[in-house]
PDB file of C-alpha atoms and ligand atoms in Angstrom:
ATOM      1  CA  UNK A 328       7.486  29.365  30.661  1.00  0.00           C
ATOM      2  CA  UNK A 329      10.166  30.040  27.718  1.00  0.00           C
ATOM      3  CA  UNK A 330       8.103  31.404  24.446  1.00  0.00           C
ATOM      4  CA  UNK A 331       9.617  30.437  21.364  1.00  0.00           C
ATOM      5  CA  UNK A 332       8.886  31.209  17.391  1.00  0.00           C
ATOM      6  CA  UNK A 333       8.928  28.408  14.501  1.00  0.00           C
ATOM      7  CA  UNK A 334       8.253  28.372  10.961  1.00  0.00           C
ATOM      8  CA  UNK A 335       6.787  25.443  10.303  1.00  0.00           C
ATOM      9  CA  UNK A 336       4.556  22.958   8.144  1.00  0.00           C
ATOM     10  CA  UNK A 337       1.788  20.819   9.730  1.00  0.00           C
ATOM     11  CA  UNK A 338       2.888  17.145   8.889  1.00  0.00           C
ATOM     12  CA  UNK A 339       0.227  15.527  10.914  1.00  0.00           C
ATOM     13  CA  UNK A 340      -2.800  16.181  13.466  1.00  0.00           C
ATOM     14  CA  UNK A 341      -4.470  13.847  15.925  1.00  0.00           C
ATOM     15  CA  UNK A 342      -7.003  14.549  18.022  1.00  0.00           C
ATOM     16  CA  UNK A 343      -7.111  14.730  21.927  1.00  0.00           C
ATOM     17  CA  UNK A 344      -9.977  14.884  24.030  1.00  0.00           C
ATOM     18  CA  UNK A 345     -12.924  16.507  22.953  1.00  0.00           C
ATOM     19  CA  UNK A 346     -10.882  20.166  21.377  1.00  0.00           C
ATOM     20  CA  UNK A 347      -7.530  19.069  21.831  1.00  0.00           C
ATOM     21  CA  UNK A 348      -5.156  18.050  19.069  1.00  0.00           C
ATOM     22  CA  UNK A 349      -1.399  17.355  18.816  1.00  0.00           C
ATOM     23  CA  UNK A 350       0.100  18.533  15.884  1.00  0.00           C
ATOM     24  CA  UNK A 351       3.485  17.148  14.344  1.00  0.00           C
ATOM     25  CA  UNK A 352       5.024  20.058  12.542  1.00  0.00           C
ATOM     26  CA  UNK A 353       7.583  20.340  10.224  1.00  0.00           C
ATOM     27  CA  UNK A 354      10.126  23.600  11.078  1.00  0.00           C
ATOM     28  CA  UNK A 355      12.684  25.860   9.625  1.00  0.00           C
ATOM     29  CA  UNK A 356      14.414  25.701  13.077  1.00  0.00           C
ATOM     30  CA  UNK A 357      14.077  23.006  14.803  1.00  0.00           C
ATOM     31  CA  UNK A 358      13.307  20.016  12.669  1.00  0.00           C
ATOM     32  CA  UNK A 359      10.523  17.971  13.293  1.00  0.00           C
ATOM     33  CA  UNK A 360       8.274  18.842  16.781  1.00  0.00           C
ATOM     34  CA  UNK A 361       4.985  17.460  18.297  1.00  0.00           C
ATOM     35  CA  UNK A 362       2.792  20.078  20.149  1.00  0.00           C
ATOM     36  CA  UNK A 363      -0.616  20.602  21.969  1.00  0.00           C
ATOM     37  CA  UNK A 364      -2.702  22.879  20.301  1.00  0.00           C
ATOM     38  CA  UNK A 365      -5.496  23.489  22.798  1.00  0.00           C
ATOM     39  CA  UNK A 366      -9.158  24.060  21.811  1.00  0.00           C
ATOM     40  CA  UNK A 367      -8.131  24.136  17.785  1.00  0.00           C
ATOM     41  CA  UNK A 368     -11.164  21.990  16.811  1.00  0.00           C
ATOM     42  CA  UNK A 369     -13.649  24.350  18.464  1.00  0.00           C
ATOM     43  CA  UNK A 370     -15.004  26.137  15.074  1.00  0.00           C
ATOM     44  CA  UNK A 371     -13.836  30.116  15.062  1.00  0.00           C
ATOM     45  CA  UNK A 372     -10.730  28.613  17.463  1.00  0.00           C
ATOM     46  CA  UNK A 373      -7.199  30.779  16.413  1.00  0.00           C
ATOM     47  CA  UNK A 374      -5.531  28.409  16.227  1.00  0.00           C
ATOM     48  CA  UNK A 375      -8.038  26.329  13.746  1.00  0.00           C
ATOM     49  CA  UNK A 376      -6.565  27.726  10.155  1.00  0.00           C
ATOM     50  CA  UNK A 377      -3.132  27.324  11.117  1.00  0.00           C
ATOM     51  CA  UNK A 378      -3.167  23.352  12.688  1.00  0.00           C
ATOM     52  CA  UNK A 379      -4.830  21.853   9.382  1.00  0.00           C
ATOM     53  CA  UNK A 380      -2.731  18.874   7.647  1.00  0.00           C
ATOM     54  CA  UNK A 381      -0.331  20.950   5.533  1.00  0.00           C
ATOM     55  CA  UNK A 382      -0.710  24.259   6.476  1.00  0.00           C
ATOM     56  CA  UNK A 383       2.904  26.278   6.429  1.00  0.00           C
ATOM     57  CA  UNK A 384       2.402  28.784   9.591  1.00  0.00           C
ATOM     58  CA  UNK A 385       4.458  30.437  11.722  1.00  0.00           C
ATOM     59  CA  UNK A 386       3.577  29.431  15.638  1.00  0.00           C
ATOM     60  CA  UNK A 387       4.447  30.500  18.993  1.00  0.00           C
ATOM     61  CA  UNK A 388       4.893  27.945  21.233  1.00  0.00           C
ATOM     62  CA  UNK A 389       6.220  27.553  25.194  1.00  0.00           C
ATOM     63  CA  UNK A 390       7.483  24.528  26.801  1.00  0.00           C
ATOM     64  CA  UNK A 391       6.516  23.328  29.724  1.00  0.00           C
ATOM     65  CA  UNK A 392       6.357  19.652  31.486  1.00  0.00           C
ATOM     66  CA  UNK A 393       5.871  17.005  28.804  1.00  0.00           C
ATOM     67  CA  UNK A 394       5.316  18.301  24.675  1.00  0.00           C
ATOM     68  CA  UNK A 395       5.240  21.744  23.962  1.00  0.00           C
ATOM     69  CA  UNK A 396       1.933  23.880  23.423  1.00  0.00           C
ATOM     70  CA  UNK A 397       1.195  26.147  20.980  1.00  0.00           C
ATOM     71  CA  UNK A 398       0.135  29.884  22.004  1.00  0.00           C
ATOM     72  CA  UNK A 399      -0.537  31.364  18.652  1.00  0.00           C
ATOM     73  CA  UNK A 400      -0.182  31.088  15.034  1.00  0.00           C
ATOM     74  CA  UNK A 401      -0.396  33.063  11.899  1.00  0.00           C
ATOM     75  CA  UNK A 402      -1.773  31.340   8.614  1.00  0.00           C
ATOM     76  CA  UNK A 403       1.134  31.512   5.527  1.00  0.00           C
ATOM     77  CA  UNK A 404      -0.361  29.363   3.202  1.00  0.00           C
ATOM     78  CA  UNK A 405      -3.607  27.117   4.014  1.00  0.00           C
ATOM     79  CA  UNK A 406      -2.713  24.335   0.739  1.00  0.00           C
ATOM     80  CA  UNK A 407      -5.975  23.622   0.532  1.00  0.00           C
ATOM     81  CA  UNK A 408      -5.977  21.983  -2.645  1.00  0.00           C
ATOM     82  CA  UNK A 409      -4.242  19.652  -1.277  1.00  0.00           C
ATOM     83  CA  UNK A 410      -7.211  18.509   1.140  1.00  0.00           C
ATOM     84  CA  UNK A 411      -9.704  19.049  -1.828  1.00  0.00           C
ATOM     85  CA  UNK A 412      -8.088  16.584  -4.402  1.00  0.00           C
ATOM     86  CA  UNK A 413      -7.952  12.594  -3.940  1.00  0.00           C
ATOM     87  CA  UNK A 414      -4.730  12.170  -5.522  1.00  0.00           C
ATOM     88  CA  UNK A 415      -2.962  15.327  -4.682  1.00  0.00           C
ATOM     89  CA  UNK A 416      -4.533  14.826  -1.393  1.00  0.00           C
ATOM     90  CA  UNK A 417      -2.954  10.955  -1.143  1.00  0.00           C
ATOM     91  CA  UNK A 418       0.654  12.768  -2.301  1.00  0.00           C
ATOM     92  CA  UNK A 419       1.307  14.972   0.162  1.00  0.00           C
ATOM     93  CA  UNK A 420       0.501  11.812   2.945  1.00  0.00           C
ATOM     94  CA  UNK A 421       3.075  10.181   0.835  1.00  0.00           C
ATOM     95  CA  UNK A 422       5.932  13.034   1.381  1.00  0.00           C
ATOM     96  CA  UNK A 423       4.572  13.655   5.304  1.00  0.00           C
ATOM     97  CA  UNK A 424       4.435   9.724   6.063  1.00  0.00           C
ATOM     98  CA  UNK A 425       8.107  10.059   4.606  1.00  0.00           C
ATOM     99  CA  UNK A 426       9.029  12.932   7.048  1.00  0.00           C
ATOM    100  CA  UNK A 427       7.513  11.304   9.617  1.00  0.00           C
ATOM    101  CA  UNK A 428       9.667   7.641   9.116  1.00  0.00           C
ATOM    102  CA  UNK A 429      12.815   8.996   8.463  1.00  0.00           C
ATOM    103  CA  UNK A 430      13.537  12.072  10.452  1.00  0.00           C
ATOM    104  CA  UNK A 431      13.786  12.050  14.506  1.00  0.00           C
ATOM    105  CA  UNK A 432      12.388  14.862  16.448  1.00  0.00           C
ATOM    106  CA  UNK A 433      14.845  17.952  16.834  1.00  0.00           C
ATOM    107  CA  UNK A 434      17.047  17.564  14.048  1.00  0.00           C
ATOM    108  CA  UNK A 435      17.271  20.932  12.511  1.00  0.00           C
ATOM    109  CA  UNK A 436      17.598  20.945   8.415  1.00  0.00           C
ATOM    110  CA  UNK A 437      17.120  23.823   6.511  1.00  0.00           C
ATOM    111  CA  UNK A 438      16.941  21.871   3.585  1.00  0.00           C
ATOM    112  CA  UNK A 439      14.553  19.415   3.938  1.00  0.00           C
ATOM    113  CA  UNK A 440      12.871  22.331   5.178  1.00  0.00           C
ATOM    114  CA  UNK A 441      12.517  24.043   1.687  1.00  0.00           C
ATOM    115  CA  UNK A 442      12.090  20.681  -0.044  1.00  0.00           C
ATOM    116  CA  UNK A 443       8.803  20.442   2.082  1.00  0.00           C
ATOM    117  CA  UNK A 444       7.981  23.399   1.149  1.00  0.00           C
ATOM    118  CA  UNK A 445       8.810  23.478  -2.895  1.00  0.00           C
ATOM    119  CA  UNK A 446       7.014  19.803  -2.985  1.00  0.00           C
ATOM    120  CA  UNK A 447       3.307  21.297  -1.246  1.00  0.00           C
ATOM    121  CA  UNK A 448       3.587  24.159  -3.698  1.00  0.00           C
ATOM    122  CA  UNK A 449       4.060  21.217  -6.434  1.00  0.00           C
ATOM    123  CA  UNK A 450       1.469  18.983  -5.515  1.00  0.00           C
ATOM    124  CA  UNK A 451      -1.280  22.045  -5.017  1.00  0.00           C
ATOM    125  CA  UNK A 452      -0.441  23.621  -8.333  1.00  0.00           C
ATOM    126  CA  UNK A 453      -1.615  19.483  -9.279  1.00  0.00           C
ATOM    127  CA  UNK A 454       0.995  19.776 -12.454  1.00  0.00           C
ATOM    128  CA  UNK A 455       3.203  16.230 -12.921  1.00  0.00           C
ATOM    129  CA  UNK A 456       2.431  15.121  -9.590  1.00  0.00           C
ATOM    130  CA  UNK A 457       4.099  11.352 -10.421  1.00  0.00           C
ATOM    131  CA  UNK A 458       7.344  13.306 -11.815  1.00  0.00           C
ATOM    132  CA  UNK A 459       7.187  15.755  -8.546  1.00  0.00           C
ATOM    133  CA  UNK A 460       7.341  12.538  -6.120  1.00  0.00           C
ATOM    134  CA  UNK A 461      10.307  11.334  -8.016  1.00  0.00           C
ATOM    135  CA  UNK A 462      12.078  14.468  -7.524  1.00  0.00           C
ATOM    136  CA  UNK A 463      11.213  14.993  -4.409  1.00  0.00           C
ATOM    137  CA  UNK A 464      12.057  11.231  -3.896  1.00  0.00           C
ATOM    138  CA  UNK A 465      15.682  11.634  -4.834  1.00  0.00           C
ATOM    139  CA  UNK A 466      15.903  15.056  -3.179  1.00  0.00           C
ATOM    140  CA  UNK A 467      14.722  13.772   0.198  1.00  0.00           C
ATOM    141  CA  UNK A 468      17.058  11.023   0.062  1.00  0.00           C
ATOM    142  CA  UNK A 469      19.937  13.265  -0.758  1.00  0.00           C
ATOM    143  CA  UNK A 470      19.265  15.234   1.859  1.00  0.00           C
ATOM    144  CA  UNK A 471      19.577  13.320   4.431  1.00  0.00           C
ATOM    145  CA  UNK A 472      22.838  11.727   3.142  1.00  0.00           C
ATOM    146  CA  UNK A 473      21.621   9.062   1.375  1.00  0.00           C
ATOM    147  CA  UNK A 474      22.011  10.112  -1.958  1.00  0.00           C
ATOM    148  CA  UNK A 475      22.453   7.175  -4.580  1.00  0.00           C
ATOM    149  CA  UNK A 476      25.752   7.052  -6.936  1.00  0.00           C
ATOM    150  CA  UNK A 477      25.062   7.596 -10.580  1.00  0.00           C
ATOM    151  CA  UNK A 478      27.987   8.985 -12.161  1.00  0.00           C
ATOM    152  CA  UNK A 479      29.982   5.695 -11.315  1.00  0.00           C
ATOM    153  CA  UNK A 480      30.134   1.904 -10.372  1.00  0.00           C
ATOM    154  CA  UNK A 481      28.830   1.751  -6.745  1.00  0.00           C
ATOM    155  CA  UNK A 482      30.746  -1.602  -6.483  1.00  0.00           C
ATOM    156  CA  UNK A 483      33.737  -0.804  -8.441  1.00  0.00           C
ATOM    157  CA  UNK A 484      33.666   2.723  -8.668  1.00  0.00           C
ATOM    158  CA  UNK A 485      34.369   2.103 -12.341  1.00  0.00           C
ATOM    159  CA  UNK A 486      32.878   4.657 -15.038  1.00  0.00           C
ATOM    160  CA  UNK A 487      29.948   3.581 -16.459  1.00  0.00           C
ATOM    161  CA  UNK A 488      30.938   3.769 -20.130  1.00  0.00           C
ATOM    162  CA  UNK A 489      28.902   0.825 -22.529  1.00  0.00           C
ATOM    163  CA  UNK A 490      26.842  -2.138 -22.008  1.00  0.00           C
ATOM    164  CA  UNK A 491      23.752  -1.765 -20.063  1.00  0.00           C
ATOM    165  CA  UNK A 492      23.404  -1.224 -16.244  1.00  0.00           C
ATOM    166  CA  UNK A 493      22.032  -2.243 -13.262  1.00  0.00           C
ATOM    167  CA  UNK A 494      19.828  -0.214  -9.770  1.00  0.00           C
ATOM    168  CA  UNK A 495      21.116  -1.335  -6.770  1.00  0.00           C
ATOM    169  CA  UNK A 496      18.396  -0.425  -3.697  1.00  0.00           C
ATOM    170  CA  UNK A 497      20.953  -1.785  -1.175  1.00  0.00           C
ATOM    171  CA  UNK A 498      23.865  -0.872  -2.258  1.00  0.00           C
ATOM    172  CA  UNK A 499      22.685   2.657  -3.492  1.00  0.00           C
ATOM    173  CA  UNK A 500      23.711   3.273  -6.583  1.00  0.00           C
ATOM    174  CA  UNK A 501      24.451   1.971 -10.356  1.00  0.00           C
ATOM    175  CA  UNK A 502      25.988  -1.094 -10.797  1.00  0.00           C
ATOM    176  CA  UNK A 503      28.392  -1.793 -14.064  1.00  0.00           C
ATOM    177  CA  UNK A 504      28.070  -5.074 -16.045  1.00  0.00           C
ATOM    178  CA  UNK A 505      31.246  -6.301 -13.945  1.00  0.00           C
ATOM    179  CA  UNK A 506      29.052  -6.230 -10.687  1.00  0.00           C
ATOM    180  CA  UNK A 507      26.098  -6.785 -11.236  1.00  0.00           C
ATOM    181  CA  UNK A 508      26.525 -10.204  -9.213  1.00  0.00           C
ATOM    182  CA  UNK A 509      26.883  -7.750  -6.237  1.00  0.00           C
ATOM    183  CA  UNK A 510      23.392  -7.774  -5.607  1.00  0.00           C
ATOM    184  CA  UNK A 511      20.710  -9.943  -6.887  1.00  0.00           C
ATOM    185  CA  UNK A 512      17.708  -8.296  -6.745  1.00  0.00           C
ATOM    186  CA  UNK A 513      19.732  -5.446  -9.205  1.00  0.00           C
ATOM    187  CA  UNK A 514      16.849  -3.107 -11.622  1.00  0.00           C
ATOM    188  CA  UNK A 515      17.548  -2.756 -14.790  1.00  0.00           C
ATOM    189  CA  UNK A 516      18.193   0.751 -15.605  1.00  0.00           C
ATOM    190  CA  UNK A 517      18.099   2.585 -18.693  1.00  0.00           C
ATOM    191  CA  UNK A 518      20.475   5.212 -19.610  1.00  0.00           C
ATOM    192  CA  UNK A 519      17.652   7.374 -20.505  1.00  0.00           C
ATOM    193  CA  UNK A 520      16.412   7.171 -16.679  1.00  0.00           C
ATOM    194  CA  UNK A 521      19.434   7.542 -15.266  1.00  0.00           C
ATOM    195  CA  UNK A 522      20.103  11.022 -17.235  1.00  0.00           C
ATOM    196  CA  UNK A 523      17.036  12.081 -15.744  1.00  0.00           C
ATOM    197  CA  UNK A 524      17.833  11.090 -12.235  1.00  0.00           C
ATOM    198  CA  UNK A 525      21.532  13.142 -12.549  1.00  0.00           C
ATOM    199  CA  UNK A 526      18.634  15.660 -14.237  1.00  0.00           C
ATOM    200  CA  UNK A 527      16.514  16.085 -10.743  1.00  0.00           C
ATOM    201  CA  UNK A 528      20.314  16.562  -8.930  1.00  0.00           C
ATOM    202  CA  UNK A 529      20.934  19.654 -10.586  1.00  0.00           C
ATOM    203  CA  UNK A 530      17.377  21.498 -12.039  1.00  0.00           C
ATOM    204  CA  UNK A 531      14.770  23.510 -10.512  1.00  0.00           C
ATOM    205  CA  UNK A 532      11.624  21.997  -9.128  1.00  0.00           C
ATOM    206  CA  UNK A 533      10.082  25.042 -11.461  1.00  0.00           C
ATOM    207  CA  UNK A 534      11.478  23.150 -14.640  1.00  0.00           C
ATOM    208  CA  UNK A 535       9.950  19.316 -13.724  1.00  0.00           C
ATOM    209  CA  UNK A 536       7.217  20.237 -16.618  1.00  0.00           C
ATOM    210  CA  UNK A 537       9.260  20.797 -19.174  1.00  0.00           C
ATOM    211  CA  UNK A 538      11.964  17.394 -18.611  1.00  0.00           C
ATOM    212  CA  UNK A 539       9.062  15.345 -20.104  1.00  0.00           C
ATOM    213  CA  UNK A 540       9.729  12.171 -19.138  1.00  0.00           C
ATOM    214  CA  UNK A 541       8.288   8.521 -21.667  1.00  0.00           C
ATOM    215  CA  UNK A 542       5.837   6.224 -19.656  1.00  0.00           C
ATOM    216  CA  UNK A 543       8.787   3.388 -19.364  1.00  0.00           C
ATOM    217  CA  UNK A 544      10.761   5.981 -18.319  1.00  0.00           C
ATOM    218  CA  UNK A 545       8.339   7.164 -15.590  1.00  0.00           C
ATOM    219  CA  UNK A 546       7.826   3.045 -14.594  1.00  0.00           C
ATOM    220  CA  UNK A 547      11.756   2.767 -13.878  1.00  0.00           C
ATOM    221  CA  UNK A 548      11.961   6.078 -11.907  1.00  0.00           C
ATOM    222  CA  UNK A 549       9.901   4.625  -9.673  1.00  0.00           C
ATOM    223  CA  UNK A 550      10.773   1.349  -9.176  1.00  0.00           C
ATOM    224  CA  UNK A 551      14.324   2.476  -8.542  1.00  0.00           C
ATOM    225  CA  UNK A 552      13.440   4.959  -6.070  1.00  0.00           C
ATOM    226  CA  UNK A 553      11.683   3.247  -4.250  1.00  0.00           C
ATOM    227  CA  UNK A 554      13.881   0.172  -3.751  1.00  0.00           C
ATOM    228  CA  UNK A 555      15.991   3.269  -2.306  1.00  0.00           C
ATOM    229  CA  UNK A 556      13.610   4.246  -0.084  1.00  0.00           C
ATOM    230  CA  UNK A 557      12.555   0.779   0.636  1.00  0.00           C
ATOM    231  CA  UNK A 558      16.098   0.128   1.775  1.00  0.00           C
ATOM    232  CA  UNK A 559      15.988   2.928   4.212  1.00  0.00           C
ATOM    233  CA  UNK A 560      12.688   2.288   5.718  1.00  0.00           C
ATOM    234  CA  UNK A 561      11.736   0.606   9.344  1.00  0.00           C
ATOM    235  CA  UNK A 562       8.145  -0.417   8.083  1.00  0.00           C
ATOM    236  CA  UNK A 563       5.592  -0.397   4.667  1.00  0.00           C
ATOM    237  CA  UNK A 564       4.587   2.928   4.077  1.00  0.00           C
ATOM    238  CA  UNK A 565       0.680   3.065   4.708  1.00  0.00           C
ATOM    239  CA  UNK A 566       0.463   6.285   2.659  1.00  0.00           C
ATOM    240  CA  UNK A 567       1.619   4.189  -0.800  1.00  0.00           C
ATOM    241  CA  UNK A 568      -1.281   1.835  -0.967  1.00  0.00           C
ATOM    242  CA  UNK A 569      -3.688   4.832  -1.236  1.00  0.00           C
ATOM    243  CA  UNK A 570      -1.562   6.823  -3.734  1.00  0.00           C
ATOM    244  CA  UNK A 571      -1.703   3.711  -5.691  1.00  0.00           C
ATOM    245  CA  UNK A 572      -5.266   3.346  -5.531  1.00  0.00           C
ATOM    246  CA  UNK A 573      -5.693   6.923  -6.379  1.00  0.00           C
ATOM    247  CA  UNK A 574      -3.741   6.658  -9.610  1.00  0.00           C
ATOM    248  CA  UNK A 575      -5.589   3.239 -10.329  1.00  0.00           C
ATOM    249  CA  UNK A 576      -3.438   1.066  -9.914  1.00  0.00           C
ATOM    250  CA  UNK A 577      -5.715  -1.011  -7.578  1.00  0.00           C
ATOM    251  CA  UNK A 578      -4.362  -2.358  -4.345  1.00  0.00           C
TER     252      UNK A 578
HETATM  253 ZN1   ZN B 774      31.538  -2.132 -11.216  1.00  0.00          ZN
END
């Protein structure tokens, strides 16, 4: 049976059977993968550490008949903050329900990748987690081509000199006062916001902290991106009702 090596980050688990779980991992090579690991909910198991929600390892696997199994792995980084905190906990479901929507199995992307990566490290160091979703947000969606226009009309392609402006979800990008007829269910967006947005295109996660971003300001991120997202997305994401109840917003 052909061994193979990934880097990878643990998206999901589920159990099988009685020590059996299947893992959907997250990999520097191959893109997204679902694997066996056998016996890794027996405590003292090796392959225990390494097959936890979140956990960036690097696994040996073979394939055989049917999914994959994993033969070994060696721990990188556990992010266990991220299982010991409700909200940071209910953020990183958010960006691996995400992963897990958008992305078919096998499609290698180096990027999205390190944007995993950048966002656990993030959400475990529990600084701006609202402003590291955004980013991440508009990163993910760049990534995988989606990337909204905001340095002109998405209608007209006209520059978006005076007057105030419009979100399109569906149309994916800024609308000028000309179009806004385009699309009805248009956000308003503020030119304030959409600085930042161009902001998240070109900075360093590292930097997020020191953007600083007004609570209006933080309101219209979101509602934009996610009528981007929304746009994109086969079903509700499950993961958003708990990050909302985490951050009290009720349900
Ligand atoms: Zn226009």
């Amino acid at each position: 049976m052909p061994l193979y090596r990934l880097e990878a980050v643990v998206l999901y688990h589920r159990y099988l059977g009685e020590a059996d779980k299947i893992v959907t991992l997250y990999s520097r090579e191959k893109g997204k993968v679902r694997a066996v690991a056998r016996g890794a909910r027996r405590p003292r198991n090796r392959l225990l550490a390494g097959t936890q929600p979140y956990s960036h390892a690097d696994f040996l696997l073979f394939s055989g008949s049917g999914l994959d199994t994993i033969s070994q792995c060696e721990l990188k980084e556990s992010f266990y903050s991220l299982r010991e905190d409700l909200h940071r906990m209910a953020a990183a479901a958010y960006v691996a329900e995400l992963y897990d929507l958008l992305i078919e199995e096998g499609e290698k992307n180096e990027g999205l990748f390190f944007l995993l990566l950048s966002t656990l490290h993030l959400l475990a160091d529990g600084e701006e987690i609202e402003l590291t979703l955004r980013y991440f947000e508009l990163r993910f969606l760049s990534l995988l081509g989606y990337q909204p226009q905001l340095s002109q009309c998405v209608h007209c392609g006209g520059p978006l000199r005076e007057g105030p402006l419009r979100f399109s979800g569906q149309l994916g990008g800024v609308l000028c006062p000309d179009c806004w007829g385009q699309d009805g269910r248009a956000l308003y967006l503020s030119r304030g916001t959409l600085e930042l947005l161009k902001r998240f295109l070109t900075v360093t996660p590292r930097t997020l902290r020191v953007l600083g971003a007004a609570p209006a300001m933080r309101r219209e991120l979101e509602t934009v991106l996610k009528a981007c997202l929304e746009y994109r997305l086969p079903r509700e994401l499950k993961s958003r009702r708990f990050l909302a109840l985490v951050q009290g917003e009720g349900p």
